[in-house]
Short mmCIF file of C-alpha atoms in Angstrom, two decimals:
data_model
loop_
_atom_site.label_atom_id
_atom_site.label_comp_id
_atom_site.label_asym_id
_atom_site.label_seq_id
_atom_site.Cartn_x
_atom_site.Cartn_y
_atom_site.Cartn_z
CA MET Y 75 98.82 112.06 85.67
CA ALA Y 76 99.57 109.49 88.35
CA GLY Y 77 97.44 106.23 88.37
CA ARG Y 78 94.44 105.59 91.01
CA LEU Y 79 95.50 104.33 94.59
CA HIS Y 80 94.28 101.09 94.61
CA VAL Y 81 95.18 100.22 98.47
CA VAL Y 82 94.83 102.74 101.15
CA SER Y 83 96.11 102.60 104.58
CA LYS Y 84 93.91 103.38 107.21
CA THR Y 85 96.09 106.45 108.15
CA GLU Y 86 95.85 107.36 104.28
CA LYS Y 87 92.11 107.23 104.18
CA GLN Y 88 92.11 109.22 107.52
CA PHE Y 89 94.15 112.03 105.67
CA LEU Y 90 91.94 111.91 102.83
CA ASP Y 91 88.79 112.45 104.77
CA ASP Y 92 90.43 115.11 106.81
CA ALA Y 93 91.37 116.81 103.55
CA VAL Y 94 87.80 116.95 102.01
CA PHE Y 95 86.52 117.88 105.82
CA ALA Y 96 89.27 120.86 106.11
CA VAL Y 97 88.18 122.13 102.64
CA GLU Y 98 84.68 122.04 103.92
CA ARG Y 99 85.00 123.87 107.03
CA ALA Y 100 86.77 126.66 105.03
CA LYS Y 101 83.96 126.98 102.57
CA GLY Y 102 81.45 126.70 105.32
CA LYS Y 103 79.23 123.84 103.45
CA LYS Y 104 79.32 120.61 101.73
CA LEU Y 105 81.11 120.28 98.62
CA SER Y 106 79.78 119.82 95.20
CA GLY Y 107 80.78 116.40 93.33
CA PRO Y 108 83.56 118.12 91.22
CA GLU Y 109 84.82 120.21 94.07
CA LYS Y 110 85.25 117.03 96.31
CA LYS Y 111 86.85 115.21 93.47
CA GLU Y 112 89.22 117.78 92.99
CA VAL Y 113 90.00 117.97 96.58
CA LEU Y 114 90.81 114.13 96.59
CA ARG Y 115 92.80 114.26 93.45
CA VAL Y 116 95.07 117.05 94.90
CA ALA Y 117 95.27 114.86 98.17
CA ARG Y 118 95.91 111.50 96.47
CA GLU Y 119 98.94 113.08 94.40
CA GLN Y 120 100.22 114.33 98.11
CA LEU Y 121 99.83 110.49 99.18
CA LEU Y 122 101.86 109.15 96.29
CA GLY Y 123 104.59 111.97 96.83
CA GLN Y 124 104.71 110.71 100.24
CA ARG Y 125 105.13 107.14 99.34
CA GLU Y 126 107.75 107.78 96.99
CA THR Y 127 109.67 109.74 99.46
CA GLU Y 128 109.35 106.91 101.82
CA ALA Y 129 110.40 104.41 99.16
CA ALA Y 130 113.67 106.62 98.59
CA LYS Y 131 114.67 107.10 102.40
CA GLN Y 132 114.02 103.25 102.51
CA ALA Y 133 116.33 102.69 99.65
CA ARG Y 134 119.10 104.85 101.35
CA ALA Y 135 118.66 103.00 104.39
CA VAL Y 136 119.49 99.81 103.00
CA GLU Y 137 122.46 101.00 100.90
CA ARG Y 138 123.68 102.49 104.04
CA GLN Y 139 123.16 99.01 105.58
CA ALA Y 140 124.91 97.39 102.86
CA ALA Y 141 128.26 99.42 102.86
CA GLU Y 142 131.30 97.54 103.47
CA PHE Y 143 132.13 97.52 107.24
CA THR Y 144 135.30 96.69 108.25
CA TRP Y 145 135.98 96.41 112.21
CA SER Y 146 139.51 97.59 113.70
CA LYS Y 147 140.28 97.44 117.23
CA PRO Y 148 139.87 100.70 119.22
CA LYS Y 149 142.77 102.60 120.02
CA PRO Y 150 143.47 103.14 123.81
CA PHE Y 151 143.43 106.65 125.15
CA ARG Y 152 146.63 105.73 127.14
CA ARG Y 153 150.04 104.42 125.89
#
């Protein structure tokens, strides 16, 4: 199991609130304590997965920028 999220951005907090609200709407009433904890656990796992995905994308972008680039004069269309 992954650790707790210590720092949550405003959009991530909104995502957690929306997840709870969506389940409450589907159920038709307020969630009990254990139900709410379960919904938040799943939502936090999704956030951690999203963070890992963003970190991987960022790492790929850095690698792409770090690749050696050699400039050569473009060949003209006419001879």
